[in-house]
Amino acid sequence: MTELELVHRGKVREMYKVDAEHLLMVASDRISAFDVVFREPIPDKGQVLTAMTLWWSDWLSPIAPTHVVSADPADFGAPAAEARDGWAGRALLVRRAEMLPIECIVRGCISGSAWKEYQTGGTMHGEPMPAGLLESERLPQPVFTPSTKATTGHDVNISFAEAANLVGSEAAHAAQQICVDAYSAGAAHAAERGIIIADTKFELGYVDRALVIADEILTPDSSRFWPKDQWQPGAAPPSLDKQPVRDATAATGWNKEPPPPPLSEEVIAATRGRYIEAYESLTGESFAEWSERWACTAGAQQS
């Protein structure tokens, strides 16, 4: 589709070189669960992820800098001209960043891998936690809980001290401050919209020697979104994300190794609906309008 150099291909995104300082981050409709990519795409998922990242980048700008530059295909540059129509609405022009080799996770509730660790030893990422916590319970305050960034296999939860050994104490403390501030502001906004952000994963990197949030921001792929009216401590609430995929495939007895079982049309439709619901609930904006905006842009370019 393009003459741009492919820099990185992940489970969902591709990164292309635009010039020495900029990349094009393209979100596909691929979906992964249990670290396995499924054959069936989720229609419009890439546009939802892009729309949410752009919205949060703008909303968080007084609190935390990001690497986002533009979603307008007109800004992507001449080498991307052939791909503009296909990528409209699902691509972001971003500043190239020197990435930290850790995942920057912030938890407001105890769930997922943190809950499993707590059940085993009363710790979270190696740090002691109060006794008697229930699954999905709110933590006294948001906690920065980093992990390794695995190129293959699974990320490994690590302590703050271990993260500081990897990136340096100054960078670790700066990342902690940026991520906790961004999560706290985002979670407060989400609560007003009827959604609990149980946890989220940020990726950070340096742009012009300043630490910024890079990659996706507070999306259903990087966060656990729970409907506020369906949450209570002691159970795992339904999530506004890929939960239909997890539930349907787990019910087949799948061993979570490739190849994955096929996704039904019902599961695909339910998953698409949850992504769009998350976007519209959190931003107060219409996903249809976002999609139509870029369809019109592509049509204008063709004419």
Short mmCIF file of C-alpha atoms in Angstrom, two decimals:
data_model
loop_
_atom_site.label_atom_id
_atom_site.label_comp_id
_atom_site.label_asym_id
_atom_site.label_seq_id
_atom_site.Cartn_x
_atom_site.Cartn_y
_atom_site.Cartn_z
CA MET A 1 0.00 0.00 0.00
CA THR A 2 2.87 2.39 0.61
CA GLU A 3 6.49 3.14 -0.10
CA LEU A 4 7.06 3.96 3.56
CA GLU A 5 9.60 1.83 5.41
CA LEU A 6 8.01 -0.59 7.89
CA VAL A 7 9.74 -0.03 11.24
CA HIS A 8 7.74 -2.36 13.46
CA ARG A 9 4.75 -4.67 13.20
CA GLY A 10 2.93 -5.54 16.42
CA LYS A 11 -0.15 -7.57 17.21
CA VAL A 12 -2.41 -4.68 16.23
CA ARG A 13 -0.27 -1.80 14.91
CA GLU A 14 2.32 -1.09 12.26
CA MET A 15 4.84 1.73 12.56
CA TYR A 16 6.19 3.32 9.36
CA LYS A 17 9.03 5.78 8.96
CA VAL A 18 7.92 9.16 7.58
CA ASP A 19 11.20 11.02 8.15
CA ALA A 20 14.00 11.17 10.69
CA GLU A 21 11.70 12.62 13.38
CA HIS A 22 8.27 11.19 12.59
CA LEU A 23 6.49 7.85 12.33
CA LEU A 24 3.07 6.84 11.08
CA MET A 25 1.25 4.66 13.62
CA VAL A 26 -1.44 2.60 11.87
CA ALA A 27 -4.01 0.65 13.89
CA SER A 28 -5.41 -2.43 12.16
CA ASP A 29 -8.64 -4.28 12.93
CA ARG A 30 -6.70 -7.28 14.22
CA ILE A 31 -7.53 -8.51 17.68
CA SER A 32 -5.44 -10.56 20.08
CA ALA A 33 -6.28 -12.35 23.30
CA PHE A 34 -4.00 -14.38 25.53
CA ASP A 35 -1.11 -13.05 23.36
CA VAL A 36 -2.49 -14.76 20.24
CA VAL A 37 -3.73 -12.87 17.16
CA PHE A 38 -7.01 -14.13 15.72
CA ARG A 39 -7.67 -14.67 12.04
CA GLU A 40 -10.92 -12.70 12.04
CA PRO A 41 -10.72 -8.88 12.27
CA ILE A 42 -13.09 -6.73 14.33
CA PRO A 43 -14.55 -4.16 11.90
CA ASP A 44 -13.72 -0.53 12.78
CA LYS A 45 -11.56 -1.50 15.76
CA GLY A 46 -8.50 0.30 14.39
CA GLN A 47 -10.46 3.49 13.91
CA VAL A 48 -11.82 3.29 17.46
CA LEU A 49 -8.32 2.90 18.91
CA THR A 50 -7.02 5.82 16.85
CA ALA A 51 -9.96 8.08 17.70
CA MET A 52 -9.59 7.37 21.42
CA THR A 53 -5.83 7.91 21.44
CA LEU A 54 -6.22 11.25 19.65
CA TRP A 55 -9.01 12.35 21.99
CA TRP A 56 -7.10 11.42 25.15
CA SER A 57 -3.90 13.01 23.83
CA ASP A 58 -5.71 16.32 23.46
CA TRP A 59 -7.61 15.97 26.74
CA LEU A 60 -4.49 15.08 28.73
CA SER A 61 -2.29 17.76 27.18
CA PRO A 62 -2.35 20.02 30.28
CA ILE A 63 -1.28 17.04 32.41
CA ALA A 64 1.01 14.85 30.34
CA PRO A 65 2.75 15.40 26.98
CA THR A 66 2.33 12.80 24.22
CA HIS A 67 4.02 12.05 20.91
CA VAL A 68 0.84 12.60 18.84
CA VAL A 69 1.06 15.16 16.02
CA SER A 70 -1.95 14.70 13.73
CA ALA A 71 -4.63 12.34 12.45
CA ASP A 72 -5.13 14.33 9.25
CA PRO A 73 -3.86 12.37 6.22
CA ALA A 74 -2.93 15.68 4.60
CA ASP A 75 -0.14 15.93 7.20
CA PHE A 76 1.30 12.47 6.54
CA GLY A 77 3.64 13.56 3.74
CA ALA A 78 4.09 12.61 0.10
CA PRO A 79 5.47 9.08 0.64
CA ALA A 80 2.18 8.06 2.30
CA ALA A 81 -0.03 9.39 -0.51
CA GLU A 82 -0.86 5.95 -1.90
CA ALA A 83 -2.03 4.73 1.51
CA ARG A 84 -3.98 7.74 2.72
CA ASP A 85 -7.41 6.48 1.70
CA GLY A 86 -7.01 3.11 3.39
CA TRP A 87 -5.46 4.59 6.51
CA ALA A 88 -7.75 7.59 6.99
CA GLY A 89 -9.18 7.50 10.50
CA ARG A 90 -6.88 4.72 11.68
CA ALA A 91 -3.45 6.34 11.40
CA LEU A 92 -1.63 8.93 13.49
CA LEU A 93 1.44 10.95 12.65
CA VAL A 94 3.63 10.81 15.77
CA ARG A 95 7.04 12.00 16.92
CA ARG A 96 9.70 9.32 16.98
CA ALA A 97 10.58 8.55 20.59
CA GLU A 98 13.40 6.74 22.35
CA MET A 99 11.23 4.25 24.22
CA LEU A 100 11.69 3.08 27.79
CA PRO A 101 12.15 -0.73 27.92
CA ILE A 102 9.29 -1.16 30.42
CA GLU A 103 5.50 -1.21 30.37
CA CYS A 104 4.16 1.52 32.64
CA ILE A 105 1.04 0.12 34.28
CA VAL A 106 -1.13 2.02 36.73
CA ARG A 107 -3.71 0.17 38.81
CA GLY A 108 -6.68 1.72 40.55
CA CYS A 109 -8.28 -1.64 41.36
CA ILE A 110 -6.74 -5.02 42.01
CA SER A 111 -7.51 -7.37 39.15
CA GLY A 112 -5.93 -9.61 36.52
CA SER A 113 -2.34 -10.70 37.12
CA ALA A 114 -2.08 -8.44 40.18
CA TRP A 115 -5.02 -10.22 41.81
CA LYS A 116 -3.48 -13.63 41.08
CA GLU A 117 -0.20 -12.57 42.67
CA TYR A 118 -1.99 -11.12 45.69
CA GLN A 119 -3.90 -14.36 46.24
CA THR A 120 -0.64 -16.30 46.25
CA GLY A 121 1.55 -14.14 48.45
CA GLY A 122 -0.24 -10.98 49.55
CA THR A 123 1.91 -8.84 47.25
CA MET A 124 1.41 -6.82 44.07
CA HIS A 125 4.43 -6.60 41.77
CA GLY A 126 6.52 -7.81 44.67
CA GLU A 127 5.32 -5.12 47.08
CA PRO A 128 3.37 -6.07 50.26
CA MET A 129 -0.32 -5.13 50.19
CA PRO A 130 -2.94 -4.76 52.96
CA ALA A 131 -4.57 -8.00 54.04
CA GLY A 132 -8.18 -8.79 53.19
CA LEU A 133 -8.47 -7.18 49.76
CA LEU A 134 -11.19 -8.53 47.49
CA GLU A 135 -10.98 -9.09 43.75
CA SER A 136 -11.70 -5.86 41.82
CA GLU A 137 -11.54 -3.79 45.01
CA ARG A 138 -10.40 -0.19 44.70
CA LEU A 139 -6.88 0.44 45.97
CA PRO A 140 -6.33 3.24 48.50
CA GLN A 141 -4.59 5.22 45.75
CA PRO A 142 -3.44 4.47 42.20
CA VAL A 143 -0.28 2.36 42.14
CA PHE A 144 2.46 2.40 39.49
CA THR A 145 3.18 -1.25 38.74
CA PRO A 146 5.67 -1.70 35.87
CA SER A 147 6.44 -4.81 33.88
CA THR A 148 9.06 -5.94 31.42
CA LYS A 149 8.41 -5.34 27.72
CA ALA A 150 8.74 -8.79 26.18
CA THR A 151 9.45 -9.12 22.46
CA THR A 152 8.23 -12.73 22.62
CA GLY A 153 6.08 -14.49 25.20
CA HIS A 154 4.55 -12.70 28.16
CA ASP A 155 5.54 -9.52 29.98
CA VAL A 156 6.72 -10.09 33.55
CA ASN A 157 5.51 -7.97 36.46
CA ILE A 158 8.37 -6.28 38.29
CA SER A 159 8.79 -4.02 41.30
CA PHE A 160 9.50 -0.31 41.11
CA ALA A 161 13.06 -0.98 42.28
CA GLU A 162 13.58 -3.45 39.43
CA ALA A 163 12.21 -0.90 36.95
CA ALA A 164 14.60 1.72 38.31
CA ASN A 165 17.48 -0.69 37.76
CA LEU A 166 16.41 -1.07 34.13
CA VAL A 167 15.83 2.59 33.22
CA GLY A 168 17.53 4.54 36.01
CA SER A 169 16.04 6.06 39.13
CA GLU A 170 15.33 9.48 37.60
CA ALA A 171 13.49 8.04 34.59
CA ALA A 172 11.54 5.59 36.77
CA HIS A 173 10.32 8.35 39.10
CA ALA A 174 9.46 10.63 36.18
CA ALA A 175 7.51 7.83 34.48
CA GLN A 176 5.69 7.08 37.71
CA GLN A 177 4.63 10.72 38.13
CA ILE A 178 3.45 11.14 34.52
CA CYS A 179 1.54 7.86 34.48
CA VAL A 180 -0.16 8.23 37.86
CA ASP A 181 -1.19 11.80 37.04
CA ALA A 182 -2.55 10.79 33.62
CA TYR A 183 -4.37 7.77 35.00
CA SER A 184 -5.85 9.71 37.93
CA ALA A 185 -7.20 12.44 35.66
CA GLY A 186 -8.52 9.95 33.13
CA ALA A 187 -10.12 7.76 35.78
CA ALA A 188 -11.86 10.75 37.37
CA HIS A 189 -13.26 11.79 33.99
CA ALA A 190 -14.35 8.22 33.24
CA ALA A 191 -16.12 7.91 36.60
CA GLU A 192 -18.22 10.93 35.69
CA ARG A 193 -19.17 9.07 32.49
CA GLY A 194 -20.16 5.90 34.35
CA ILE A 195 -16.97 3.91 33.71
CA ILE A 196 -14.30 2.62 36.08
CA ILE A 197 -10.79 2.44 34.63
CA ALA A 198 -9.51 -0.43 36.73
CA ASP A 199 -6.00 -0.24 35.27
CA THR A 200 -4.17 0.91 32.18
CA LYS A 201 -0.85 0.45 30.44
CA PHE A 202 1.19 3.38 29.14
CA GLU A 203 4.35 3.30 27.07
CA LEU A 204 6.76 6.20 27.51
CA GLY A 205 9.71 7.50 25.57
CA TYR A 206 11.95 10.54 25.15
CA VAL A 207 11.25 13.19 22.51
CA ASP A 208 13.73 16.07 22.51
CA ARG A 209 14.96 14.82 25.91
CA ALA A 210 11.46 15.12 27.41
CA LEU A 211 9.59 12.04 28.62
CA VAL A 212 6.22 11.69 26.87
CA ILE A 213 3.39 9.17 26.58
CA ALA A 214 3.71 7.23 23.34
CA ASP A 215 1.72 4.49 21.59
CA GLU A 216 -2.01 4.14 22.38
CA ILE A 217 -3.59 6.02 25.28
CA LEU A 218 -6.39 4.75 27.55
CA THR A 219 -7.99 2.49 24.94
CA PRO A 220 -9.89 -0.79 25.44
CA ASP A 221 -6.75 -2.63 24.27
CA SER A 222 -4.53 -1.02 26.91
CA SER A 223 -7.03 -0.60 29.77
CA ARG A 224 -9.65 -2.43 31.76
CA PHE A 225 -12.95 -0.49 31.49
CA TRP A 226 -15.81 -1.56 33.76
CA PRO A 227 -19.38 -0.21 33.73
CA LYS A 228 -19.67 1.55 37.07
CA ASP A 229 -23.18 0.25 37.74
CA GLN A 230 -22.02 -3.38 37.34
CA TRP A 231 -18.96 -3.21 39.60
CA GLN A 232 -18.73 -4.55 43.12
CA PRO A 233 -15.75 -5.88 45.10
CA GLY A 234 -15.42 -9.65 45.18
CA ALA A 235 -16.12 -10.37 41.51
CA ALA A 236 -14.79 -9.54 38.05
CA PRO A 237 -17.19 -7.13 36.30
CA PRO A 238 -17.86 -7.29 32.54
CA SER A 239 -15.34 -5.28 30.53
CA LEU A 240 -15.89 -2.86 27.65
CA ASP A 241 -13.21 -4.49 25.56
CA LYS A 242 -12.35 -7.89 24.05
CA GLN A 243 -14.14 -9.83 26.81
CA PRO A 244 -16.56 -11.54 24.35
CA VAL A 245 -13.51 -12.98 22.58
CA ARG A 246 -11.96 -14.20 25.81
CA ASP A 247 -15.22 -15.75 27.05
CA ALA A 248 -16.13 -17.47 23.77
CA THR A 249 -12.70 -18.95 23.16
CA ALA A 250 -12.19 -20.03 26.78
CA ALA A 251 -15.51 -21.90 26.60
CA THR A 252 -14.15 -24.06 23.77
CA GLY A 253 -11.40 -25.46 25.98
CA TRP A 254 -8.75 -23.78 23.83
CA ASN A 255 -5.26 -24.12 25.34
CA LYS A 256 -4.38 -20.46 24.49
CA GLU A 257 -1.73 -21.54 22.00
CA PRO A 258 -1.81 -20.86 18.22
CA PRO A 259 -3.84 -21.48 16.17
CA PRO A 260 -6.84 -19.90 17.91
CA PRO A 261 -10.41 -21.10 17.38
CA PRO A 262 -12.51 -19.13 14.87
CA LEU A 263 -14.64 -16.23 16.08
CA SER A 264 -18.36 -16.34 15.32
CA GLU A 265 -20.21 -13.45 13.71
CA GLU A 266 -22.01 -12.90 17.02
CA VAL A 267 -18.73 -12.60 18.96
CA ILE A 268 -17.29 -10.24 16.33
CA ALA A 269 -20.38 -8.02 16.44
CA ALA A 270 -20.48 -8.00 20.27
CA THR A 271 -16.79 -7.06 20.46
CA ARG A 272 -17.16 -4.28 17.90
CA GLY A 273 -20.10 -2.93 19.90
CA ARG A 274 -18.11 -2.83 23.12
CA TYR A 275 -15.24 -0.90 21.56
CA ILE A 276 -17.60 1.68 20.09
CA GLU A 277 -19.53 1.93 23.38
CA ALA A 278 -16.28 2.60 25.25
CA TYR A 279 -15.31 5.37 22.84
CA GLU A 280 -18.68 7.09 22.85
CA SER A 281 -19.18 6.76 26.62
CA LEU A 282 -15.77 8.21 27.49
CA THR A 283 -15.55 10.96 24.87
CA GLY A 284 -19.20 11.93 24.49
CA GLU A 285 -18.62 11.88 20.73
CA SER A 286 -20.17 9.83 17.92
CA PHE A 287 -18.02 7.14 16.37
CA ALA A 288 -20.15 7.29 13.22
CA GLU A 289 -19.20 10.95 12.84
CA TRP A 290 -15.51 10.11 13.23
CA SER A 291 -15.74 7.40 10.58
CA GLU A 292 -17.78 9.54 8.19
CA ARG A 293 -15.36 12.44 8.60
CA TRP A 294 -12.45 10.43 7.26
CA ALA A 295 -14.55 8.73 4.57
CA CYS A 296 -15.41 12.22 3.30
CA THR A 297 -11.75 13.22 3.46
CA ALA A 298 -10.73 10.19 1.41
CA GLY A 299 -13.48 10.91 -1.13
CA ALA A 300 -12.36 14.53 -1.47
CA GLN A 301 -8.78 13.43 -2.08
CA GLN A 302 -9.89 10.98 -4.78
CA SER A 303 -11.88 13.65 -6.59
#
